[in-house]
Tab-separated table of C-alpha atoms in Angstrom:
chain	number	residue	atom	x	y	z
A	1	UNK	CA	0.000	0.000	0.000
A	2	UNK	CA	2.163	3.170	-0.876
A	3	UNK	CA	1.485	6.192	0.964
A	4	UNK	CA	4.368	8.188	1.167
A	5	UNK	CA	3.168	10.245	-1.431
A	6	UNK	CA	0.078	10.987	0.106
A	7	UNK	CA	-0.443	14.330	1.952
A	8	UNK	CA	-2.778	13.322	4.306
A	9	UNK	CA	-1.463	10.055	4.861
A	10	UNK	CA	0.844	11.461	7.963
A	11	UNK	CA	-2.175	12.943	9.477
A	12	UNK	CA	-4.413	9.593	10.094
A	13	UNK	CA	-4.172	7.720	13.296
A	14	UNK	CA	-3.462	3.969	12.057
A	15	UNK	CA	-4.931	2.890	8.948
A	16	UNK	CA	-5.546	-0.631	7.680
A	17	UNK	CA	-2.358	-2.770	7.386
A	18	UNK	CA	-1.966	-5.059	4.444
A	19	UNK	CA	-2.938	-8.287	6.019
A	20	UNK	CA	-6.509	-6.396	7.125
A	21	UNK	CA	-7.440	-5.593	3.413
A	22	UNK	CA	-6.438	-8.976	2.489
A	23	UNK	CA	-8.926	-9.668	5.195
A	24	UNK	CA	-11.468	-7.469	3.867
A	25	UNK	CA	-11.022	-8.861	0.129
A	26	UNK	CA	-11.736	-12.125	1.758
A	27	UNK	CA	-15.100	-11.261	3.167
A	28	UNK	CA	-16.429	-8.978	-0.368
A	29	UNK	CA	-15.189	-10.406	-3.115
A	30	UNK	CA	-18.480	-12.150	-4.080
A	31	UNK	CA	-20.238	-8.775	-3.899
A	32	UNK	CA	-21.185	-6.986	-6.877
A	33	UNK	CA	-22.145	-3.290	-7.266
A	34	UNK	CA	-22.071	-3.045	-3.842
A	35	UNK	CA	-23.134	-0.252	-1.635
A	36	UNK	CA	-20.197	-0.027	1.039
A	37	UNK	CA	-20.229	2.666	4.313
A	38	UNK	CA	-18.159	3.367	6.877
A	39	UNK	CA	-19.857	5.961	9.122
A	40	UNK	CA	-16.395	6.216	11.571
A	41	UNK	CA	-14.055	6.624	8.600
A	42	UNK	CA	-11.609	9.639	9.676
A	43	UNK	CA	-10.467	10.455	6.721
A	44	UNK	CA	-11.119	7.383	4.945
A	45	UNK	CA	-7.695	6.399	3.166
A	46	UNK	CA	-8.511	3.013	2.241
A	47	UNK	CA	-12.463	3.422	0.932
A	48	UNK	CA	-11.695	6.738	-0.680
A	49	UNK	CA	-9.709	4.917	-3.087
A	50	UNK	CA	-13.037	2.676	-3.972
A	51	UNK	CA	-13.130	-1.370	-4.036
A	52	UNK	CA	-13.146	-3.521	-7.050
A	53	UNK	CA	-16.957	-4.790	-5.952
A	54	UNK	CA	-18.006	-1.523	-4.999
A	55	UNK	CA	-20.435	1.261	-7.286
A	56	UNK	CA	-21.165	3.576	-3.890
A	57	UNK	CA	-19.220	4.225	-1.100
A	58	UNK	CA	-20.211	6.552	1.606
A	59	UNK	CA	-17.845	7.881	3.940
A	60	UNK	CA	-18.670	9.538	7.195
A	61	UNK	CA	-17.550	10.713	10.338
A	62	UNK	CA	-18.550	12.544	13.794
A	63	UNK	CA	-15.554	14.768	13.035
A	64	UNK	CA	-15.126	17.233	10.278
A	65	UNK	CA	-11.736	17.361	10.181
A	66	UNK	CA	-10.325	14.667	8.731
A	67	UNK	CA	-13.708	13.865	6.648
A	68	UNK	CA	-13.051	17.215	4.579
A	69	UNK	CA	-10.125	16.097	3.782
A	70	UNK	CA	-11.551	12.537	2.558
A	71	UNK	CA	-13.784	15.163	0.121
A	72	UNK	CA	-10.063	16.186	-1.469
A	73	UNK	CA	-9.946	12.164	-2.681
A	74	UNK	CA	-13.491	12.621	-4.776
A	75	UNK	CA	-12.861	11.055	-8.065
A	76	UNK	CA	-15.400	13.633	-9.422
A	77	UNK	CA	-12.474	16.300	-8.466
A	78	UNK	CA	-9.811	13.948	-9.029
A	79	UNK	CA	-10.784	14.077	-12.549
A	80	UNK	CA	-11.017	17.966	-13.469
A	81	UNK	CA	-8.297	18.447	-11.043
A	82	UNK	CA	-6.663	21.065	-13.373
A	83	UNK	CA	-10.214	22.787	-13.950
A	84	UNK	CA	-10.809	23.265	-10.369
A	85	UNK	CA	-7.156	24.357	-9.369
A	86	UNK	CA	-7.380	27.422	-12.569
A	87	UNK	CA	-11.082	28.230	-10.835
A	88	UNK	CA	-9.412	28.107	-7.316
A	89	UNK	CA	-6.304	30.477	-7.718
A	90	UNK	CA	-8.806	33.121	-9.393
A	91	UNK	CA	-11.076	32.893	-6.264
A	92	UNK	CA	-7.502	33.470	-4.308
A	93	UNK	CA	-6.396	36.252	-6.635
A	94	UNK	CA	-9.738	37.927	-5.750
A	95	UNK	CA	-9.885	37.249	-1.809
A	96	UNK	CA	-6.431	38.053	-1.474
A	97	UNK	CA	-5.204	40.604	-4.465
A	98	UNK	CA	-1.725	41.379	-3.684
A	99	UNK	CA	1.188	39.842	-3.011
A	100	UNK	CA	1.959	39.059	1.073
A	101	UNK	CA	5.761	40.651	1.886
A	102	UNK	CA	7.816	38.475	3.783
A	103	UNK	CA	8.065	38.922	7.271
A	104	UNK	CA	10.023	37.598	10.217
A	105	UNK	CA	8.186	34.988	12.532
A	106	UNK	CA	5.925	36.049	14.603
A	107	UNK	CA	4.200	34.345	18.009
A	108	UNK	CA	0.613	34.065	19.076
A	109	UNK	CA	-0.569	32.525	22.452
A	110	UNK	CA	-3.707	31.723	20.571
A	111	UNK	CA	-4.480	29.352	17.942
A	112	UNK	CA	-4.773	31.648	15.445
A	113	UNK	CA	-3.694	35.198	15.143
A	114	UNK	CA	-6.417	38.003	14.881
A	115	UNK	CA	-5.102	38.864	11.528
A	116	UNK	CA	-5.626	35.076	10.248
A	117	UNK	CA	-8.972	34.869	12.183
A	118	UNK	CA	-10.149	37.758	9.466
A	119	UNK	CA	-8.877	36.046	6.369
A	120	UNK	CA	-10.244	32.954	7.339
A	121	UNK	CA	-13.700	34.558	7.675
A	122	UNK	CA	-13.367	36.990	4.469
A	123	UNK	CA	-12.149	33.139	2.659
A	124	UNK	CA	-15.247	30.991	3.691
A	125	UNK	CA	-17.427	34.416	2.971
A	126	UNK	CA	-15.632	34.412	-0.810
A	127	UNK	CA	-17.541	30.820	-0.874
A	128	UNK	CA	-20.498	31.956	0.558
A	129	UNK	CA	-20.642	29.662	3.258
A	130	UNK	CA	-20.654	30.997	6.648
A	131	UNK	CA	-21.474	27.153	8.754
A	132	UNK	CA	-20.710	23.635	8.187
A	133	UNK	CA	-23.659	22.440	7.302
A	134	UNK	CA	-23.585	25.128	4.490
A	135	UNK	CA	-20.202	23.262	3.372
A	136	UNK	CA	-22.011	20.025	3.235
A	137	UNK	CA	-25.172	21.345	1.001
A	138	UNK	CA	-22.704	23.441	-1.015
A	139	UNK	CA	-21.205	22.113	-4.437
A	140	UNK	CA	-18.346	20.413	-5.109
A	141	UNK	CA	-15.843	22.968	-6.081
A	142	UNK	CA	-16.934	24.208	-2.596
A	143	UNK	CA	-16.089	21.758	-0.648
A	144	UNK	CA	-12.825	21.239	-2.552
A	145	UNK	CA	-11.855	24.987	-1.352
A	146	UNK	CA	-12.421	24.006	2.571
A	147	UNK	CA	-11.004	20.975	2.213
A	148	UNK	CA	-7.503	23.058	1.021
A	149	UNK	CA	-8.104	24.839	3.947
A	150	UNK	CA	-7.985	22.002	6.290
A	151	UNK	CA	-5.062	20.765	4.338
A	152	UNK	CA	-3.235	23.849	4.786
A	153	UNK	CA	-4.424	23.905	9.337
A	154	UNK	CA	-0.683	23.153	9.853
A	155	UNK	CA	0.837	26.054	8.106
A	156	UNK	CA	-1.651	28.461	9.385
A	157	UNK	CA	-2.639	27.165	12.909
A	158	UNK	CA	-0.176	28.111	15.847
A	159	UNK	CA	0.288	25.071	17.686
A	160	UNK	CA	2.818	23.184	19.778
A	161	UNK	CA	3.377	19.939	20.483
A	162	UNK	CA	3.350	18.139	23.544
A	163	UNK	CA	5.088	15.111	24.825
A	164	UNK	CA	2.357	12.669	23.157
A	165	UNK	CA	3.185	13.156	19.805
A	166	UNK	CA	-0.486	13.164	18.055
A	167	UNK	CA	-1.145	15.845	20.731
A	168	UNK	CA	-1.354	19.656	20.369
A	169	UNK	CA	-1.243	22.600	22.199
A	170	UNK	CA	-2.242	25.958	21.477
A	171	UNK	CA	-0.074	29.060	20.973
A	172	UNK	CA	3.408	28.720	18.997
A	173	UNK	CA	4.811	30.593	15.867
A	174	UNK	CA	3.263	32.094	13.049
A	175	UNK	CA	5.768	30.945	9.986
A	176	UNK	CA	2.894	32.703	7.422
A	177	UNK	CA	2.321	36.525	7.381
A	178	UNK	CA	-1.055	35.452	5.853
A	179	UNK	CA	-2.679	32.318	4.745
A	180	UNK	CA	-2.424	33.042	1.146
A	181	UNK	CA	0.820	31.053	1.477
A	182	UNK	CA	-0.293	27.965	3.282
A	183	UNK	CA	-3.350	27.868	0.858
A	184	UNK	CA	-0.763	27.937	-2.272
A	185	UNK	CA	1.184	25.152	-1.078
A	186	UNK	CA	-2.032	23.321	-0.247
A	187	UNK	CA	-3.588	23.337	-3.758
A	188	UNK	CA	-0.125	22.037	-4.905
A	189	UNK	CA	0.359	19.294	-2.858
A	190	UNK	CA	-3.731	18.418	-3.841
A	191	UNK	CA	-2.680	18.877	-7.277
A	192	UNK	CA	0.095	16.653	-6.968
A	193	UNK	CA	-2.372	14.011	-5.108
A	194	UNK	CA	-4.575	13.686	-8.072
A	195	UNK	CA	-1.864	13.252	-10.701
A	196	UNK	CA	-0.981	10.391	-9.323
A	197	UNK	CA	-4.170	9.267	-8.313
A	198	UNK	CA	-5.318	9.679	-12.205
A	199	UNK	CA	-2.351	7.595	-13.222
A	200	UNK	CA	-3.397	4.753	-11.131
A	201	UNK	CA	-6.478	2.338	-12.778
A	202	UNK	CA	-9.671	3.892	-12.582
A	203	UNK	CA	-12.419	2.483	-10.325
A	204	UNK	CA	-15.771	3.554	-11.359
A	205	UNK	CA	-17.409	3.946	-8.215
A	206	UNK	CA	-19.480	7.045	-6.620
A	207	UNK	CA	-17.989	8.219	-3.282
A	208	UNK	CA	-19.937	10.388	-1.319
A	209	UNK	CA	-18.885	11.986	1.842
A	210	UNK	CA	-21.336	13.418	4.818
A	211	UNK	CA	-21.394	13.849	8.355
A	212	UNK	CA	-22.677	11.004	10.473
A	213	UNK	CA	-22.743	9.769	13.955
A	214	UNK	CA	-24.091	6.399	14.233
A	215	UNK	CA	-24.297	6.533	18.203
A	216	UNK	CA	-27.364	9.215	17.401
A	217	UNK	CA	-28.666	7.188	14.456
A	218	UNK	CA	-27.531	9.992	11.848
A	219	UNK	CA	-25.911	8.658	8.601
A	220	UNK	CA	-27.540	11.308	6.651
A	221	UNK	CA	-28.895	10.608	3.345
A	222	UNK	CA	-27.122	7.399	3.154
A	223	UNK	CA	-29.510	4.592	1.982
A	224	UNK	CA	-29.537	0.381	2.947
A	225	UNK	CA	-26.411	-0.811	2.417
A	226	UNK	CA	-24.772	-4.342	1.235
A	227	UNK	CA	-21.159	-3.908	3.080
A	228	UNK	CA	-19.989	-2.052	6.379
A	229	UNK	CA	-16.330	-1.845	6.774
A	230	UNK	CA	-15.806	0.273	10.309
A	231	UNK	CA	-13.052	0.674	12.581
A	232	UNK	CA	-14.462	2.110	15.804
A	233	UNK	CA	-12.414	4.424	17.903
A	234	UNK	CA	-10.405	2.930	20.795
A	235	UNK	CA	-10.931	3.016	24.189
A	236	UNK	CA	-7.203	4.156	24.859
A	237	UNK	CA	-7.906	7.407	26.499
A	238	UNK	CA	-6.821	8.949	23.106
A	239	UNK	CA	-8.391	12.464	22.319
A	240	UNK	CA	-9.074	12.652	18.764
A	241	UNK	CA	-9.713	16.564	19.096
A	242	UNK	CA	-6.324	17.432	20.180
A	243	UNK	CA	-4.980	14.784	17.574
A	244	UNK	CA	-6.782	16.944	15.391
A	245	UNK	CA	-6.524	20.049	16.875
A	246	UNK	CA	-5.246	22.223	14.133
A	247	UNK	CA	-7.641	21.596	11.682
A	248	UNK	CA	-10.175	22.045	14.344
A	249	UNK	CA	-9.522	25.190	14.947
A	250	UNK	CA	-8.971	26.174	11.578
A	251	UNK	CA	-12.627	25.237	10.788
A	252	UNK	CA	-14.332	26.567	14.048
A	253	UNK	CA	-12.607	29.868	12.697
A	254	UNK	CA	-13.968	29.945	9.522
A	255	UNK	CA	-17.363	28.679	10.686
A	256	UNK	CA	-19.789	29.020	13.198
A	257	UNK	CA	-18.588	25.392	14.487
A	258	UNK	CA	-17.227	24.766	18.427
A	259	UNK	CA	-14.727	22.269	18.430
A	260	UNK	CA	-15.406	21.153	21.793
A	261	UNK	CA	-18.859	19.674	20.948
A	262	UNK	CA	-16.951	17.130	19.356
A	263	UNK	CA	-14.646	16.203	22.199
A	264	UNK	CA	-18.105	15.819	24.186
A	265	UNK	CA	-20.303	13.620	21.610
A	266	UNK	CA	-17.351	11.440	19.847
A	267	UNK	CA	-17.360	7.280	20.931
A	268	UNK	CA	-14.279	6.922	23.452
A	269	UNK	CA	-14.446	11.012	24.816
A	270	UNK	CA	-12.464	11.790	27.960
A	271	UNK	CA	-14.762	14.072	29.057
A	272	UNK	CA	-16.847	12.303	31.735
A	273	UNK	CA	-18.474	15.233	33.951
A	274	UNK	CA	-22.057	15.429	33.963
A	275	UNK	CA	-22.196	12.064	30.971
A	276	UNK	CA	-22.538	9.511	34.599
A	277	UNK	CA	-23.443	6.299	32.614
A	278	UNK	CA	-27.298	5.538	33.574
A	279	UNK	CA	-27.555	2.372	36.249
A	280	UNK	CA	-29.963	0.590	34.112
A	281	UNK	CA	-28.255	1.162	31.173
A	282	UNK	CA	-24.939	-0.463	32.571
A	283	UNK	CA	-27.082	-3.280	33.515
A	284	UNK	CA	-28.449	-4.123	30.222
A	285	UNK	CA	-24.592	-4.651	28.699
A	286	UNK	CA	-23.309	-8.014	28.775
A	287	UNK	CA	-21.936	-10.325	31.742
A	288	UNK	CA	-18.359	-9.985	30.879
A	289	UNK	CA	-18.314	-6.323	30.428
A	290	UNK	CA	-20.588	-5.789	33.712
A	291	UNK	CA	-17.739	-7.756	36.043
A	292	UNK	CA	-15.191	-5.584	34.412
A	293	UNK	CA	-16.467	-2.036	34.839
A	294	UNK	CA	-17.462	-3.421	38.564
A	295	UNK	CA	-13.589	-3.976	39.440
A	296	UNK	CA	-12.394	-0.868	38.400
A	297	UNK	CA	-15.383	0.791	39.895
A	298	UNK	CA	-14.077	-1.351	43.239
A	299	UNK	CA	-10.332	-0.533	42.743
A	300	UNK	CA	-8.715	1.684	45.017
A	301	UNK	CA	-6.655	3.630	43.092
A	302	UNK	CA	-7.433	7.419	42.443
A	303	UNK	CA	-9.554	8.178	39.874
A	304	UNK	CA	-10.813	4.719	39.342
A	305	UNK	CA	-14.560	5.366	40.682
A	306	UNK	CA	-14.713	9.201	39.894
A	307	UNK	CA	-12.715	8.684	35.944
A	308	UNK	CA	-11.896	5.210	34.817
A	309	UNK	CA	-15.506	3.495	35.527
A	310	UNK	CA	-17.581	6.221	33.515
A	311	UNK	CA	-15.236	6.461	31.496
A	312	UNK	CA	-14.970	2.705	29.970
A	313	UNK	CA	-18.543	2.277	30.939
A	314	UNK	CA	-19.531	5.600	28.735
A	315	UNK	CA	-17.463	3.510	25.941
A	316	UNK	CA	-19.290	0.370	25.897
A	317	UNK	CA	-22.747	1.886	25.984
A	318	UNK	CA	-22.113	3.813	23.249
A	319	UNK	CA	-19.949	1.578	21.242
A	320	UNK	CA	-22.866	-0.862	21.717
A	321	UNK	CA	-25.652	1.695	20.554
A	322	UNK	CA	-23.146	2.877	17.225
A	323	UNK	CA	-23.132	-1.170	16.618
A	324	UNK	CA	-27.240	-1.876	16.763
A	325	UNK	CA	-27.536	1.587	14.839
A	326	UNK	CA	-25.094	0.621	11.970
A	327	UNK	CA	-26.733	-3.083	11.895
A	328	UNK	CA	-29.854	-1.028	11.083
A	329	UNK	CA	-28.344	0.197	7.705
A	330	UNK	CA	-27.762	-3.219	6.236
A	331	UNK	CA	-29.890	-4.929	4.292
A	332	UNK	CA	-30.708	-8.611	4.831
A	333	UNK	CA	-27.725	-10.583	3.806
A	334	UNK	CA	-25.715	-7.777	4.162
A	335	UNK	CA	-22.177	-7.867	5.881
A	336	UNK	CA	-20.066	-5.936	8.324
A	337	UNK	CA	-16.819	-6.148	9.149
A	338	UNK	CA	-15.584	-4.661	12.035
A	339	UNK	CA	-11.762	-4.080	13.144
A	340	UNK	CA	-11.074	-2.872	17.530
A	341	UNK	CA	-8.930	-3.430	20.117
A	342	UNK	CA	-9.294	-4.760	23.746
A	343	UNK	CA	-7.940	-2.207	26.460
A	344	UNK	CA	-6.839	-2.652	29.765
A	345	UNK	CA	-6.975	-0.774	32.858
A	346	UNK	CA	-4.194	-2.005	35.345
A	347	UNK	CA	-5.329	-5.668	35.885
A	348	UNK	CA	-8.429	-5.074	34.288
A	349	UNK	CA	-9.169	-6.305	30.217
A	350	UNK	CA	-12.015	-4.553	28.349
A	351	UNK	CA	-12.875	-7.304	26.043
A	352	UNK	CA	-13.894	-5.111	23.248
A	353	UNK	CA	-13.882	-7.553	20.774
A	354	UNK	CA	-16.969	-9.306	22.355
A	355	UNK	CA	-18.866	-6.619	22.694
A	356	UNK	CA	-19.024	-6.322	19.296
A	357	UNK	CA	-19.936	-9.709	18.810
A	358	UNK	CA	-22.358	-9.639	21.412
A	359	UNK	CA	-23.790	-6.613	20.183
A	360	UNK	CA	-24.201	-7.222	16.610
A	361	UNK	CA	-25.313	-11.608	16.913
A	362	UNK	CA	-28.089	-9.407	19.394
A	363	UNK	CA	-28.980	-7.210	16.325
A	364	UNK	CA	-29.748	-10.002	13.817
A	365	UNK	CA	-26.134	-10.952	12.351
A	366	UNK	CA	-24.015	-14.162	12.624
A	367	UNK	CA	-20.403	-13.964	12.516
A	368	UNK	CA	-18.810	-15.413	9.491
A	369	UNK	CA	-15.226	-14.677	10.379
A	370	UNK	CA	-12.890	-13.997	13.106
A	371	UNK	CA	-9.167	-13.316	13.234
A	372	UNK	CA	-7.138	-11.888	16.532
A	373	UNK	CA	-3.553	-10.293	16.807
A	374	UNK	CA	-1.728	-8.738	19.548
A	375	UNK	CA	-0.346	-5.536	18.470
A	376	UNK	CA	2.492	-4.113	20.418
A	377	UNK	CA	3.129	-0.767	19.090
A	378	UNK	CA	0.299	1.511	18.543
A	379	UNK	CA	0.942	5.603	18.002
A	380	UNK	CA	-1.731	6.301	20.479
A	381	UNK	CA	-0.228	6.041	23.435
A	382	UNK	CA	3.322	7.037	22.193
A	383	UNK	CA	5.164	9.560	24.743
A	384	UNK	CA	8.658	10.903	23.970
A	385	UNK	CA	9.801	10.229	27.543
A	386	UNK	CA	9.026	6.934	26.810
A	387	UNK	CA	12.811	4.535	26.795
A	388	UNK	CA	10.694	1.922	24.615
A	389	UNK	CA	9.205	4.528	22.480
A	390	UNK	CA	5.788	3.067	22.942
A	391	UNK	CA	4.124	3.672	26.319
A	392	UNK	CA	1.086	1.785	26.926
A	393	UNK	CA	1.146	-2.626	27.152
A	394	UNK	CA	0.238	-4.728	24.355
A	395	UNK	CA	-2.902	-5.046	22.856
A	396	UNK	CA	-5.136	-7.445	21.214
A	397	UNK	CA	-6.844	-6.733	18.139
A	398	UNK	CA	-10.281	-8.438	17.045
A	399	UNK	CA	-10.758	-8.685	13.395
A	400	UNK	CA	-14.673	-9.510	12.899
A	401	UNK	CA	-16.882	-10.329	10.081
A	402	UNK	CA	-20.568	-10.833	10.098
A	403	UNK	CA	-23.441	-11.832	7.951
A	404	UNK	CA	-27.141	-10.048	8.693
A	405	UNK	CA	-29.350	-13.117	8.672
């Protein structure tokens, strides 16, 4: 799978490996014209790039991120690339008309400067969208322009990094005396994408690319479909909206979008005031999950009653609801393959992996194929104080395929 070419590539957490396509061939490749979705799909590297049995796929996320940059894959921009990047530098020429002067590096304690923070605004104005639902209705050429945008966060933002190197931190240097700059080098590197994207056998396939969150039953105009390839977010304590801070912030400048309600709503958040998982929800998950969340509710150690408990206990719920809710969207003999990890807490192992088969055998599917590996390094946890690089113990991976009956 090459992806050093790619310029988003860097920016997703993971991926699948080789060995978990093969996986996925092995559980498709009878499907024809398929309708394929993956309503947790980041970015979506691998489906962007269409499968041999597939005529739709529908990508989606919670996040809006990474998914606008999924929209910069479209093969219906892909193929007018040129077109689009002539209509895109006269928009530019117009928002910003002269030349920016070069200028020593500056530092903000903020994300963005106040200067940036106006030609952000004046730039999604120029589009004539002024929220992100606006970007969503808006055509494609549109979307293409935010998407540089988001492709340009880490020239523009002003971040640091912390010792966890997928996080960010506000404040740092401003390398850009505008964003004219970063948006240049953006529609270059996009350019550059789709070259070599053109070059590569064509897939005729429709993708199509909208905001979901399958914990709230919202997959927007997605229809039934035949195939769900998902991998759900871990429960590793991870916090995809400082992962993805910059381009975060870049859009909740441009738009009338808070970043934060993410951190809240997404499968896996850290944020556990005032989201107390309900008793009699807890007691409807299975056996097995119920004696684990009970002895780290039990455990002594600080933070394990108050943090860890609603915490993992907030995961499985929803994790569980996201399942029944994606079941929902496949049609009868439809499959779903689903890729997680189990997670521990000290001595304690949440066996994600069943959960998902306990969920989804509850929701009208048989399993049809099962694979497990432990994985020992995984970029989530990794800390530069870290001697072994990777801090964080080994985990096991569940790869799962099912069959709705």
């Amino acid at each position: 799978m090459q992806t050093s070419k790619s310029p988003f590539f860097s920016r997703t957490y993971g991926g699948y490996s080789a060995d978990q396509i093969r996986f996925i061939a092995d559980h498709s490749a009878d499907l024809y014209d398929a309708t394929v979705l993956d309503p947790m799909a980041g970015q979506g590297f691998f489906l962007s790039q269409g499968l041999p049995e597939a005529s739709d796929v529908w990508l989606g996320d919670i996040n809006p991120g990474p998914l606008l940059l999924a929209t910069l894959r479209d093969p219906k921009l892909i193929g007018r690339a040129q077109e689009f990047k002539e209509w895109y530098l006269d928009k530019l020429s117009c928002i910003f008309p002269g030349r920016s002067r070069g200028a020593d590096a500056s530092y903000s304690e903020d994300w963005l400067s106040e200067c940036s923070r106006s030609e952000l605004s004046n730039y999604s104005a120029a589009f004539d969208v002024n929220n992100l639902s606006a970007v969503w209705r808006a055509p494609a050429r549109v979307r293409l322009a935010i998407g540089l945008a988001v492709l340009a966060a880490r020239e523009v933002i002003c971040y640091t990094e912390s010792d966890n190197v997928t996080w960010f931190k506000k404040g740092g240097l401003q390398h850009y005396p505008s964003v004219r700059e970063p948006l240049l080098h953006a529609v270059d590197q996009w350019i550059d994408f789709a070259a070599g994207a053109a070059l590569k056998r064509p897939r005729k396939f429709r993708l199509h690319i909208a905001p979901m969150n399958p914990e709230r039953h919202r997959f927007g105009p997605c229809p039934q479909v035949d195939l769900v390839i998902t991998s759900p977010p871990y429960a590793n304590r991870l916090d995809y909206t400082r992962m993805w801070a910059p381009e975060l912030q870049l859009l909740g400048a441009m738009l009338d979008f808070d970043p934060d309600s993410i951190k809240r709503d997404q499968i896996g958040t850290t944020v556990v005031h005032s989201k107390w998982p309900e008793d009699d929800r807890v007691a409807q998950l299975p056996t097995f999950i119920r004696r684990t969340l009970d002895s780290i509710r039990k455990d002594k150690t600080a933070a394990s009653e108050r943090y860890y408990y609603p915490f993992f206990a907030n995961y499985a719920l929803n994790l569980s609801d996201a399942l029944q809710n994606i079941g929902d969207k496949v049609r009868r003999r439809g499959r779903m393959l689903v890729f997680v990890r189990d997670t521990t807490r000290k001595d304690f192992l949440l066996e994600v992996g069943r959960l998902v088969e306990s969920a989804l055998k509850a929701s009208g599917f048989r399993q049809v194929g099962k694979h497990q590996k432990v994985v020992r390094h995984h970029v989530g946890m990794m800390r530069r104080a870290s001697p072994a690089t990777v801090y964080g113990l080994a985990q096991r991976e569940w790869w799962l395929a099912f069959e709705k009956i």
